mmCIF file of C-alpha atoms and ligand atoms in Angstrom:
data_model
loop_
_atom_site.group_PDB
_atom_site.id
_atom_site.type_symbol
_atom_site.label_atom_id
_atom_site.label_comp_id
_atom_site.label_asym_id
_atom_site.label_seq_id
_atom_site.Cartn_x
_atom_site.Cartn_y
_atom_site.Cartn_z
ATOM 1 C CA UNK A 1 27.388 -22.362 -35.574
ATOM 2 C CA UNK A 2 25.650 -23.421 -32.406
ATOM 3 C CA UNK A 3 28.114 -23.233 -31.030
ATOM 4 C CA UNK A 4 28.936 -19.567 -31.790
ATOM 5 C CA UNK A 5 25.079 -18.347 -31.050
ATOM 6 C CA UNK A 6 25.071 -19.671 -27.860
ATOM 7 C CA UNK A 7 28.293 -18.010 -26.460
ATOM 8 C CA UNK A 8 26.654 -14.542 -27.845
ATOM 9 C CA UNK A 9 23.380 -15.160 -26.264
ATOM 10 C CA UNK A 10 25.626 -16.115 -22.752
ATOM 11 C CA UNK A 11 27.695 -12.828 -22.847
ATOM 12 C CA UNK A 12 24.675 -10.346 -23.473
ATOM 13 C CA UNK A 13 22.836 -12.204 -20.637
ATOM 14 C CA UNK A 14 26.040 -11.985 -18.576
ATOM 15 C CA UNK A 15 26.021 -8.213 -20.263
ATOM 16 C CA UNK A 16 22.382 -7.803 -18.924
ATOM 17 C CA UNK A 17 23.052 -8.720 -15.350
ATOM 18 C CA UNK A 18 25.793 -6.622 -15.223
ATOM 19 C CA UNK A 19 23.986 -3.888 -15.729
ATOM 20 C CA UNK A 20 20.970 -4.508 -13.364
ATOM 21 C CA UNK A 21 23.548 -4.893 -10.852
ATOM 22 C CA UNK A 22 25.023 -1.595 -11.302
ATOM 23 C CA UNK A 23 21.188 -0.248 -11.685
ATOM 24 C CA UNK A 24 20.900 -1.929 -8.177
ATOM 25 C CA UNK A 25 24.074 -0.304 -6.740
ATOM 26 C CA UNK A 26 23.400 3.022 -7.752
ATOM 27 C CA UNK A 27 19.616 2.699 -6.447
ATOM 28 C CA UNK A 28 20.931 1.457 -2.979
ATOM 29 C CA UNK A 29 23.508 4.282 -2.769
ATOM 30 C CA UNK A 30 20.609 7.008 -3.613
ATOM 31 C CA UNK A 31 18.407 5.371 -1.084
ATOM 32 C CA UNK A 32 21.120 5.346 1.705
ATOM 33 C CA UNK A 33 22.178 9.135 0.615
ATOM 34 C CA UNK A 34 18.314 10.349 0.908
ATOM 35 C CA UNK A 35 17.766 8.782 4.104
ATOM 36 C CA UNK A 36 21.137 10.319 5.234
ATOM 37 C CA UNK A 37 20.949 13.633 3.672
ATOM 38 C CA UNK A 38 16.523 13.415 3.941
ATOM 39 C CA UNK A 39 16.042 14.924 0.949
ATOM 40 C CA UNK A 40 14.509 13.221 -2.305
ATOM 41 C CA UNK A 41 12.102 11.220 -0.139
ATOM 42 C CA UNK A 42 8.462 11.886 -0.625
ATOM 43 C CA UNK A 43 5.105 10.841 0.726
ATOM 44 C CA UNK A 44 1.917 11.303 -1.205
ATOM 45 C CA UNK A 45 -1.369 9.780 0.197
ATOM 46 C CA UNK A 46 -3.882 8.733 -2.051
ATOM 47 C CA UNK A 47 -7.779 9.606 -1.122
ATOM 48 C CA UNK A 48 -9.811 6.164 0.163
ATOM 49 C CA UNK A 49 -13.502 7.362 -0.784
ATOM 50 C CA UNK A 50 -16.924 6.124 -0.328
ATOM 51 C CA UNK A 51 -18.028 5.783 -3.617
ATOM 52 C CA UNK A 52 -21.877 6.222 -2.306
ATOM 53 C CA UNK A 53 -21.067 9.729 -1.300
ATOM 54 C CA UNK A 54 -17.708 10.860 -2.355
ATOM 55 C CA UNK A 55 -16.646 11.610 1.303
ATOM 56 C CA UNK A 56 -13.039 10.322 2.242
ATOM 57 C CA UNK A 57 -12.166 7.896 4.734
ATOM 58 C CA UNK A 58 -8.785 7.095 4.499
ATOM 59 C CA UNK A 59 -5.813 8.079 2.626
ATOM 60 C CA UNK A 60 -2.676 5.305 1.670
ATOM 61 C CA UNK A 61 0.588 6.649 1.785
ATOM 62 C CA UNK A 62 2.867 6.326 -0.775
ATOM 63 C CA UNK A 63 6.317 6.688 -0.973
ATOM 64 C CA UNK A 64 7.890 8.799 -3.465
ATOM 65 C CA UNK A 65 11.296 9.244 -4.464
ATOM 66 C CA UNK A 66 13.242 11.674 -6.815
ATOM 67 C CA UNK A 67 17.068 10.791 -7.244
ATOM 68 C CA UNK A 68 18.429 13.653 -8.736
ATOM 69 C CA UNK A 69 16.254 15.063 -11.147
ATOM 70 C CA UNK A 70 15.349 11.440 -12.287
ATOM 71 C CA UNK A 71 11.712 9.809 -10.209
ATOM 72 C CA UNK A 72 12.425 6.307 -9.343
ATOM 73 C CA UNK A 73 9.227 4.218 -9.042
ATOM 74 C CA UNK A 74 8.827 2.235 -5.688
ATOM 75 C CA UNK A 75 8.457 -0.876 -7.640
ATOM 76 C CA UNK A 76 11.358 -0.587 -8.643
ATOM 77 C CA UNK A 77 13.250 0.655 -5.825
ATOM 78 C CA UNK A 78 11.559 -0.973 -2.605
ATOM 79 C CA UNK A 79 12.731 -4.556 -3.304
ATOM 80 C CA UNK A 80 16.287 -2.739 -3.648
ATOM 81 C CA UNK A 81 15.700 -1.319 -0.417
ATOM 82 C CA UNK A 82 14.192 -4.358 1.292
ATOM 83 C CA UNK A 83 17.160 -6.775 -0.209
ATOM 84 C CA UNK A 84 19.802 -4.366 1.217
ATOM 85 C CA UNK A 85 18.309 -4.309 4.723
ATOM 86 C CA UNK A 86 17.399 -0.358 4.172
ATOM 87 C CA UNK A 87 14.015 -1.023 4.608
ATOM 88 C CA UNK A 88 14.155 -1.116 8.535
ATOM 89 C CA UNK A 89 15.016 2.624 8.475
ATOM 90 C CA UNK A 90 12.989 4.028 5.271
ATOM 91 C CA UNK A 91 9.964 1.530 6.673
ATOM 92 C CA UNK A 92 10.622 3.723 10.202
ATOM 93 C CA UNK A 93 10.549 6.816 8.977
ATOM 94 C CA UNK A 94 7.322 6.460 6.574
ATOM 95 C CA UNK A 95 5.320 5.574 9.766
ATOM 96 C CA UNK A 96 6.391 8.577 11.436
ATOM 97 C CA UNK A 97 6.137 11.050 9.001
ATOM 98 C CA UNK A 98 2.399 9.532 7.795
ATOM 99 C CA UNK A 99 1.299 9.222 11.712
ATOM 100 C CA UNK A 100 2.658 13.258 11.844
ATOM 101 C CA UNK A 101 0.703 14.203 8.116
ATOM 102 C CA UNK A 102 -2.234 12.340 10.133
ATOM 103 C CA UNK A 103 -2.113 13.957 13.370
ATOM 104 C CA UNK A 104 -2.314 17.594 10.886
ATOM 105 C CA UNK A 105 -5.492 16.136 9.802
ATOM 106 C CA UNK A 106 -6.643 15.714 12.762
ATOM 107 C CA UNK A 107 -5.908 19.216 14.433
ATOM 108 C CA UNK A 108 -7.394 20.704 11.173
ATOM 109 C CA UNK A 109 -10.804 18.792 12.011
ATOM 110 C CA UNK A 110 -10.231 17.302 8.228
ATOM 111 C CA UNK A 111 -12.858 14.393 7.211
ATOM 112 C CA UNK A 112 -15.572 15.676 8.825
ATOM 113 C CA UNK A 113 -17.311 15.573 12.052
ATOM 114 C CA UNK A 114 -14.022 15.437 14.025
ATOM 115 C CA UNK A 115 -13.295 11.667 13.399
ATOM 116 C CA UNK A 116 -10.490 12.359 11.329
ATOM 117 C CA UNK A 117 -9.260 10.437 8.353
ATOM 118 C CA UNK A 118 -7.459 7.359 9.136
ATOM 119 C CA UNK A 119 -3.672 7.261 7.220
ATOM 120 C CA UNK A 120 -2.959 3.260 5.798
ATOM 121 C CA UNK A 121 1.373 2.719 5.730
ATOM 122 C CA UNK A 122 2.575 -0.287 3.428
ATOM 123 C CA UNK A 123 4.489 -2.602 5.799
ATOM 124 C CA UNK A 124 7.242 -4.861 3.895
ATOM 125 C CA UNK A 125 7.419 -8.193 4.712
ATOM 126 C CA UNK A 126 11.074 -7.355 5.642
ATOM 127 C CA UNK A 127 9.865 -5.139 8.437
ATOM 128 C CA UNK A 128 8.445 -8.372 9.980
ATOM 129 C CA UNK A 129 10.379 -8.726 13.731
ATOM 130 C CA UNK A 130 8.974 -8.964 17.109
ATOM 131 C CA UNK A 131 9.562 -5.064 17.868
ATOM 132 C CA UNK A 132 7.891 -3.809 15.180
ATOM 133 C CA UNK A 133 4.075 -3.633 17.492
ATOM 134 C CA UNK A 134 6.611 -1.471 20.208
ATOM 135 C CA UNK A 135 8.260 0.716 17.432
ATOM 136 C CA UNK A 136 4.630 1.518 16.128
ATOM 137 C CA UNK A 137 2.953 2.029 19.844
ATOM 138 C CA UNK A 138 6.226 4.081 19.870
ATOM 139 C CA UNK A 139 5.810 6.245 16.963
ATOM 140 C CA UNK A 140 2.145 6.861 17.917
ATOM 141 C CA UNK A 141 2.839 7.507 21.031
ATOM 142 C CA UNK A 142 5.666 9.929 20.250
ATOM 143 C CA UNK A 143 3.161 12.001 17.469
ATOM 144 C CA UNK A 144 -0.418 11.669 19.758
ATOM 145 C CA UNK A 145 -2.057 9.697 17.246
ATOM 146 C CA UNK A 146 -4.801 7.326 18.668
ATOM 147 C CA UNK A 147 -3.985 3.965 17.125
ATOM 148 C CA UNK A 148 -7.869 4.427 15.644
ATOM 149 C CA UNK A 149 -6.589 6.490 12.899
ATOM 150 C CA UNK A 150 -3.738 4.464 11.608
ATOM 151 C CA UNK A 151 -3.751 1.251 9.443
ATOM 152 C CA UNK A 152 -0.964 -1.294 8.082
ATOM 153 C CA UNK A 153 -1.816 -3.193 4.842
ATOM 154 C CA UNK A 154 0.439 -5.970 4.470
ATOM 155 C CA UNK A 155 0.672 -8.166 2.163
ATOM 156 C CA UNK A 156 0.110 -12.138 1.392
ATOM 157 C CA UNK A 157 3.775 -12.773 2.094
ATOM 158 C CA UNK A 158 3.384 -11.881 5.346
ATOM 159 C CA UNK A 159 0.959 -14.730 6.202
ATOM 160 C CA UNK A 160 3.901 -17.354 5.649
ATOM 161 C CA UNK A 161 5.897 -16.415 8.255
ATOM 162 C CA UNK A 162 5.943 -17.513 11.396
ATOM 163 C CA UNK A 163 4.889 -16.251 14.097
ATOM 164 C CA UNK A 164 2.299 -13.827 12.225
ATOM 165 C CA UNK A 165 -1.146 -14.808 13.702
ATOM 166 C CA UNK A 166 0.525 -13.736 16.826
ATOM 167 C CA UNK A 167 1.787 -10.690 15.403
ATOM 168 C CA UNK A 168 -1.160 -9.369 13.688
ATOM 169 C CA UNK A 169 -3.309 -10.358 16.603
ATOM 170 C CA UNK A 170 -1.686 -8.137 18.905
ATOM 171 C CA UNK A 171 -1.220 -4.847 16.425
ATOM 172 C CA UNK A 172 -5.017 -6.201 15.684
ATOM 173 C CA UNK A 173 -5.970 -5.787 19.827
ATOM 174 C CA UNK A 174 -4.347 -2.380 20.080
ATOM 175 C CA UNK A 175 -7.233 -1.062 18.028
ATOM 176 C CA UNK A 176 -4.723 -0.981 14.549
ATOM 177 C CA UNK A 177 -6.631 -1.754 11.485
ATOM 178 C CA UNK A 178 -5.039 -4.534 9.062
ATOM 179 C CA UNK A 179 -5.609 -4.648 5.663
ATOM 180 C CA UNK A 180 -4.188 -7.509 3.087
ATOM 181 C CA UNK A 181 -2.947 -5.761 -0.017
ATOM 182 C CA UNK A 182 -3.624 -6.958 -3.457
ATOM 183 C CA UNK A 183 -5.497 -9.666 -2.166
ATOM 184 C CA UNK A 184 -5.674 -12.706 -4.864
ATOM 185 C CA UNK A 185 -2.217 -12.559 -6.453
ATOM 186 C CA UNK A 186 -0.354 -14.261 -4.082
ATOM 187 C CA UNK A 187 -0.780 -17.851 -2.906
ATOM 188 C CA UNK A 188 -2.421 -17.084 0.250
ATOM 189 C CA UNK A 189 -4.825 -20.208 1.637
ATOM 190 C CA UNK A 190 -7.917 -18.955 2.113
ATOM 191 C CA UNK A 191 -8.167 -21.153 5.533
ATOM 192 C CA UNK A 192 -5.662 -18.664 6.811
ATOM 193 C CA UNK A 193 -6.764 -15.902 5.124
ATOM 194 C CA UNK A 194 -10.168 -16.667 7.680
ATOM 195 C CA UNK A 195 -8.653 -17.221 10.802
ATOM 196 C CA UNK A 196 -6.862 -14.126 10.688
ATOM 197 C CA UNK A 197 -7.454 -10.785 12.218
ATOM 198 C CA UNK A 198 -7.666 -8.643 8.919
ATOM 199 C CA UNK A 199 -10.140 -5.926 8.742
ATOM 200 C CA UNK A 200 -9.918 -5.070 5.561
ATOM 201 C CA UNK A 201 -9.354 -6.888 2.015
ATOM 202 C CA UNK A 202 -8.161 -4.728 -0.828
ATOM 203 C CA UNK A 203 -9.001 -5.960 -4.263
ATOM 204 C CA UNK A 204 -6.417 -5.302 -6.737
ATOM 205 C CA UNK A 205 -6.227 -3.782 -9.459
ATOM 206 C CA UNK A 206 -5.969 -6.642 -11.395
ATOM 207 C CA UNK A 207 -9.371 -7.821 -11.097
ATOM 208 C CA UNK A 208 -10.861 -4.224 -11.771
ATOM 209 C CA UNK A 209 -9.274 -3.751 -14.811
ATOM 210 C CA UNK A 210 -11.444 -7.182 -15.746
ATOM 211 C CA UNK A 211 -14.625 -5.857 -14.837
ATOM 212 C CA UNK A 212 -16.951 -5.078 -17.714
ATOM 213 C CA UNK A 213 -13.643 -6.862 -19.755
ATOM 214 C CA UNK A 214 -13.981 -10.386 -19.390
ATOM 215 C CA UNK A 215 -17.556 -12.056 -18.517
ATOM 216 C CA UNK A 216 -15.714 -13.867 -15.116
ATOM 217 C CA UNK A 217 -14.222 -10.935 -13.574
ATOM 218 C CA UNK A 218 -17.518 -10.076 -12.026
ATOM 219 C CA UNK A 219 -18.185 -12.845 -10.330
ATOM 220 C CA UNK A 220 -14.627 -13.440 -8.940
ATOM 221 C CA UNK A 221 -15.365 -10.355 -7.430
ATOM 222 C CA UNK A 222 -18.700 -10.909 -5.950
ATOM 223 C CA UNK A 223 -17.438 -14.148 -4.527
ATOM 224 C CA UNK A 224 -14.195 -12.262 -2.969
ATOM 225 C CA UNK A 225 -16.505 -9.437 -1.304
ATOM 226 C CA UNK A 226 -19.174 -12.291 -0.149
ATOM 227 C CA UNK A 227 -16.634 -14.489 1.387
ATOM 228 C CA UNK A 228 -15.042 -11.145 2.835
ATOM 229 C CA UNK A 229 -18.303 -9.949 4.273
ATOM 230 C CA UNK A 230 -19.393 -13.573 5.647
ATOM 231 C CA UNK A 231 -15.461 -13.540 7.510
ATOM 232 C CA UNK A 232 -16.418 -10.185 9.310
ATOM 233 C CA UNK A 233 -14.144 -8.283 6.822
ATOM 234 C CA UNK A 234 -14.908 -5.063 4.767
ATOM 235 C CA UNK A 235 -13.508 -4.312 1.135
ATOM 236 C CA UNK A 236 -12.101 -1.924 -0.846
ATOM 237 C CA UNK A 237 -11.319 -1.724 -4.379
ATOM 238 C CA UNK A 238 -8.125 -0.918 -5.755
ATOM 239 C CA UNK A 239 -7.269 0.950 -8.828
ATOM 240 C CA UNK A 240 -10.545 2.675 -9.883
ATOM 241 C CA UNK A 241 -10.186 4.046 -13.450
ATOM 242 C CA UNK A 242 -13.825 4.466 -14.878
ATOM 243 C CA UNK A 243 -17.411 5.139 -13.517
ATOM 244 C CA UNK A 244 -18.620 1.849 -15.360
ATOM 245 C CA UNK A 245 -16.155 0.099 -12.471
ATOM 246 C CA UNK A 246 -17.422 1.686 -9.828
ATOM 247 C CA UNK A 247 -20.937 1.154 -10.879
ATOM 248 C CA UNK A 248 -20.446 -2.926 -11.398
ATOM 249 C CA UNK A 249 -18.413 -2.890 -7.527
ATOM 250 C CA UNK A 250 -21.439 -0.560 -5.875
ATOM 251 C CA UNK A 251 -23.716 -3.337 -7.677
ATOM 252 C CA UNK A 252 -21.805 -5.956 -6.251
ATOM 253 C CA UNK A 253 -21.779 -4.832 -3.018
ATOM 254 C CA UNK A 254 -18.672 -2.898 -2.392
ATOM 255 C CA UNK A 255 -18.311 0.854 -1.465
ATOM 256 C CA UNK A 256 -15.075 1.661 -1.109
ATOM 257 C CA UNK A 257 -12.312 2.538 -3.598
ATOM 258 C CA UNK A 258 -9.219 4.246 -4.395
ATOM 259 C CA UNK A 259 -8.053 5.037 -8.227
ATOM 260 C CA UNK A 260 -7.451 7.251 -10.509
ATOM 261 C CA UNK A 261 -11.520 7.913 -11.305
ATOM 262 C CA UNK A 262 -11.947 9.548 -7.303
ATOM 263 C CA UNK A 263 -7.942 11.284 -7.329
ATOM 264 C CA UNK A 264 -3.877 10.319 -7.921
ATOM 265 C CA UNK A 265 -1.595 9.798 -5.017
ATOM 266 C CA UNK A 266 -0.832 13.446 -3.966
ATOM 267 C CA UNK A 267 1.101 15.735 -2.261
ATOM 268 C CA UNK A 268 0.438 16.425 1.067
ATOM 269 C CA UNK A 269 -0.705 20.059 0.693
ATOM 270 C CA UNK A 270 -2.690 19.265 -2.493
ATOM 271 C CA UNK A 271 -4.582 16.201 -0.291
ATOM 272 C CA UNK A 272 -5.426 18.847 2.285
ATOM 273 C CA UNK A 273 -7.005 20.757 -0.363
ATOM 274 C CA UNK A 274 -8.454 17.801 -1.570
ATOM 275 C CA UNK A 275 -9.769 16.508 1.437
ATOM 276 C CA UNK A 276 -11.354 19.880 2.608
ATOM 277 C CA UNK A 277 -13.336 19.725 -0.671
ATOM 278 C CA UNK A 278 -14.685 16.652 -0.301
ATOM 279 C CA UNK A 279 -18.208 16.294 0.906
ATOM 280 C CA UNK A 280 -18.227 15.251 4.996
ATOM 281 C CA UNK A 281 -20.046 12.116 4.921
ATOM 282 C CA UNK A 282 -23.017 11.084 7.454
ATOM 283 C CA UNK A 283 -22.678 12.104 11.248
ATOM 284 C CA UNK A 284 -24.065 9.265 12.707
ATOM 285 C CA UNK A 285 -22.550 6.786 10.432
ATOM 286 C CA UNK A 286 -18.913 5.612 12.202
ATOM 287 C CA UNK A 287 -16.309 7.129 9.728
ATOM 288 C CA UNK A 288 -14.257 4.465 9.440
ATOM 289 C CA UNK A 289 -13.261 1.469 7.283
ATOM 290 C CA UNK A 290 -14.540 -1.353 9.327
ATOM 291 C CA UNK A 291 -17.840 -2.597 8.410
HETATM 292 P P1 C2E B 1 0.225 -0.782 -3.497
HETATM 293 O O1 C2E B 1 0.385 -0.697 -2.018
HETATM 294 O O2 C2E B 1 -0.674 -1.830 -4.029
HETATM 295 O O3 C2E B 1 -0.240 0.664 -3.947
HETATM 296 C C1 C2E B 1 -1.160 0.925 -4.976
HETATM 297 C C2 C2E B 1 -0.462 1.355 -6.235
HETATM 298 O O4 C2E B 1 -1.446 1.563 -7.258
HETATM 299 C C3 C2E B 1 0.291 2.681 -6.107
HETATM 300 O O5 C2E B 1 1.434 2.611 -6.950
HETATM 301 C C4 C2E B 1 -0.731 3.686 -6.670
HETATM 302 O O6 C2E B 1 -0.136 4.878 -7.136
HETATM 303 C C5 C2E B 1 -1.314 2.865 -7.791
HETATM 304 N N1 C2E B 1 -2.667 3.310 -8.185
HETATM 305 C C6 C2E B 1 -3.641 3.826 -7.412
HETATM 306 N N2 C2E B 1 -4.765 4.064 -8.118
HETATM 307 C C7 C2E B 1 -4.507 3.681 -9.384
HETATM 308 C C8 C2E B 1 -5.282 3.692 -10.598
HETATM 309 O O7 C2E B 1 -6.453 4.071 -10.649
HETATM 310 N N3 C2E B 1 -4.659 3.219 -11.721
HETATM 311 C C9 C2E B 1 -3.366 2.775 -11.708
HETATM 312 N N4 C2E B 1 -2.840 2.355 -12.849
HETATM 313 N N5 C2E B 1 -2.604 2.750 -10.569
HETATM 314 C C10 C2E B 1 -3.167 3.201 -9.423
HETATM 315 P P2 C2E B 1 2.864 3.160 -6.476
HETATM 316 O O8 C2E B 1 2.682 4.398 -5.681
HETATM 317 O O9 C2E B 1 3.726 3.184 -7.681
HETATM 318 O O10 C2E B 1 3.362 2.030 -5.484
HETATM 319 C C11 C2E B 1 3.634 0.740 -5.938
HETATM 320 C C12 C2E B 1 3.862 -0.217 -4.809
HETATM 321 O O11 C2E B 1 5.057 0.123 -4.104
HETATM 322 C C13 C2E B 1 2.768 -0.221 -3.754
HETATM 323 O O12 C2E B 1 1.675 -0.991 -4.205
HETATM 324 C C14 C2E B 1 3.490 -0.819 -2.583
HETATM 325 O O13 C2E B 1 3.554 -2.211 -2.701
HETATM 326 C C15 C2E B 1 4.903 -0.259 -2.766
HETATM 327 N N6 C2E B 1 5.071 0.904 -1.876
HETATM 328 C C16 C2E B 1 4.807 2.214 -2.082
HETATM 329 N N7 C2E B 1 5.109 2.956 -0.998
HETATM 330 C C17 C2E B 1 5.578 2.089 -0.059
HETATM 331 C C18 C2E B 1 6.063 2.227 1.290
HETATM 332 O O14 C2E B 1 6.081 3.316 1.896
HETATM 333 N N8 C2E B 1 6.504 1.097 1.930
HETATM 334 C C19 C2E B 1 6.451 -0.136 1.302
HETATM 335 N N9 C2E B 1 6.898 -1.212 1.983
HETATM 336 N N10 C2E B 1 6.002 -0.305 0.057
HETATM 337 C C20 C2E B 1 5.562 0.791 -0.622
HETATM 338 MG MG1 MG B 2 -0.873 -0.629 -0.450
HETATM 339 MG MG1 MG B 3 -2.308 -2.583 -3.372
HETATM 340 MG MG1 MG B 4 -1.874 -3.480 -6.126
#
């Protein structure tokens, strides 16, 4: 009878996997008909506030995509598009159209006291390769953004390959700011984590959801902002849902977040409206993300 259970269990597993690979084949040939076609593809940026004073500093972009009449999360479809290689080109073309959205801001004097508001693109580890500082310099370039108002966040992945001290030094000396994405749930080593040029560490979400939870949280996120602070770095919180978070982070010491509590990724008209409704922040202050 064993016997018998374990071939069922074997062909609804082998039943399973057939079926995520035909999920995963019709995901890559959506992804390769929107980049070919250029419709379904989306980005929304999501406001980067000072939680002190509401103003906005930054916005991440975020790519959307409707297949159809069906919306396909990224989580589910950017490690589709990063095993099948199409990451090179969707990775290419989020840069440019974020650095074009950006340059808008600019011209539109958006963010206050003409400094603009600086755009942060996700960079996949797959986009990794020694042209990628030329193809950004390139896109910039190309657009007339100054390299002040754009960011990469990577994430921890990035930091075992080799080759990326190097890398992130040199996108680092062209004035690009770096942040590390969902800093504490990979396997980083925090002795590389220090002698890197990162600007920015973004706490994720997972740790905010703790706060005011569990009776740890808060300290594992004091001792992430001191040690960020003592390395030169700057924070930001990810995934702001309540005012009781933001109060326990301000407490703590950090003043910048995104989430839900300050606005949801949005369109890009609907972040201009946003954006020119938010208050302008101090003049003298630099508006800007590094500390
Ligand atoms: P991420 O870079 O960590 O982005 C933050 C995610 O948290 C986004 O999910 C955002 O919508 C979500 N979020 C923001 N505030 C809140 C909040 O208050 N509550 C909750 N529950 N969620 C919040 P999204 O847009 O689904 O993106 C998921 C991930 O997909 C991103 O995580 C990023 O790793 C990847 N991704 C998205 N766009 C791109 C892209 O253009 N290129 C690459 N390589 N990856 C991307
Ligand atoms: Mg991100
Ligand atoms: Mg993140
Ligand atoms: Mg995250």
């Amino acid at each position: 009878r064993m016997r018998a259970y374990e071939e069922k269990v074997e062909i609804s597993l082998r039943r399973c996997h057939v079926k995520a690979s035909a999920r995963t084949e019709f995901i890559e040939r959506g992804l390769r008909n929107a980049m070919k076609s250029g419709e379904g593809l989306q980005l929304h940026y999501q406001p980067q506030v000072d939680m002190r004073t509401g103003s906005i500093i930054g916005a991440e972009a975020l790519l959307r995509w409707r297949n159809g009449s069906e919306f396909v999360s990224p989580v589910e479809f950017i490690p589709v598009a990063e095993e099948s290689g199409l990451i090179e080109d969707i990775g290419a073309w989020v840069l440019r159209e974020a650095c074009t959205e950006a340059k808008r801001w600019e011209r539109m004097g958006l963010g206050g006291h003409g400094k603009g508001i600086k755009v942060s693109v996700n960079l996949s580890v797959k986009q990794f390769s020694d042209r990628l500082v030329g193809d950004i310099h390139g896109v910039l370039c190309d657009v007339g953004l100054s390299t002040k108002l754009l960011g990469v966040e990577i994430t921890e992945s990035f930091l075992a390959e080799n080759n990326s001290q190097h890398l992130l030094q040199t996108l680092h000396d062209t004035g690009l700011h770096i942040s590390i994405d969902d800093f504490g749930t990979g396997y980083s080593c925090l002795s590389r984590v220090s002698a890197l040029p990162l600007d920015t560490i973004k706490i994720d979400r997972a740790f905010i959801i703790e706060l005011g939870r569990s009776p740890g949280a808060g300290a594992v996120v004091q001792t992430l902002i001191s040690m960020a602070h003592k390395l030169g770095m700057n924070t930001i919180a990810e995934g702001v849902e309540t005012q009781q978070q933001a109060e326990v982070l301000q407490r703590l010491g950090c003043t910048l977040a995104q989430g839900y509590l300050y606005a949801k990724p949005l369109p890009a008209s609907e972040f201009i409206s946003f954006a020119k409704g938010a208050p302008a922040g101090p003049a003298k202050q630099a508006n800007s993300l590094c500390a």
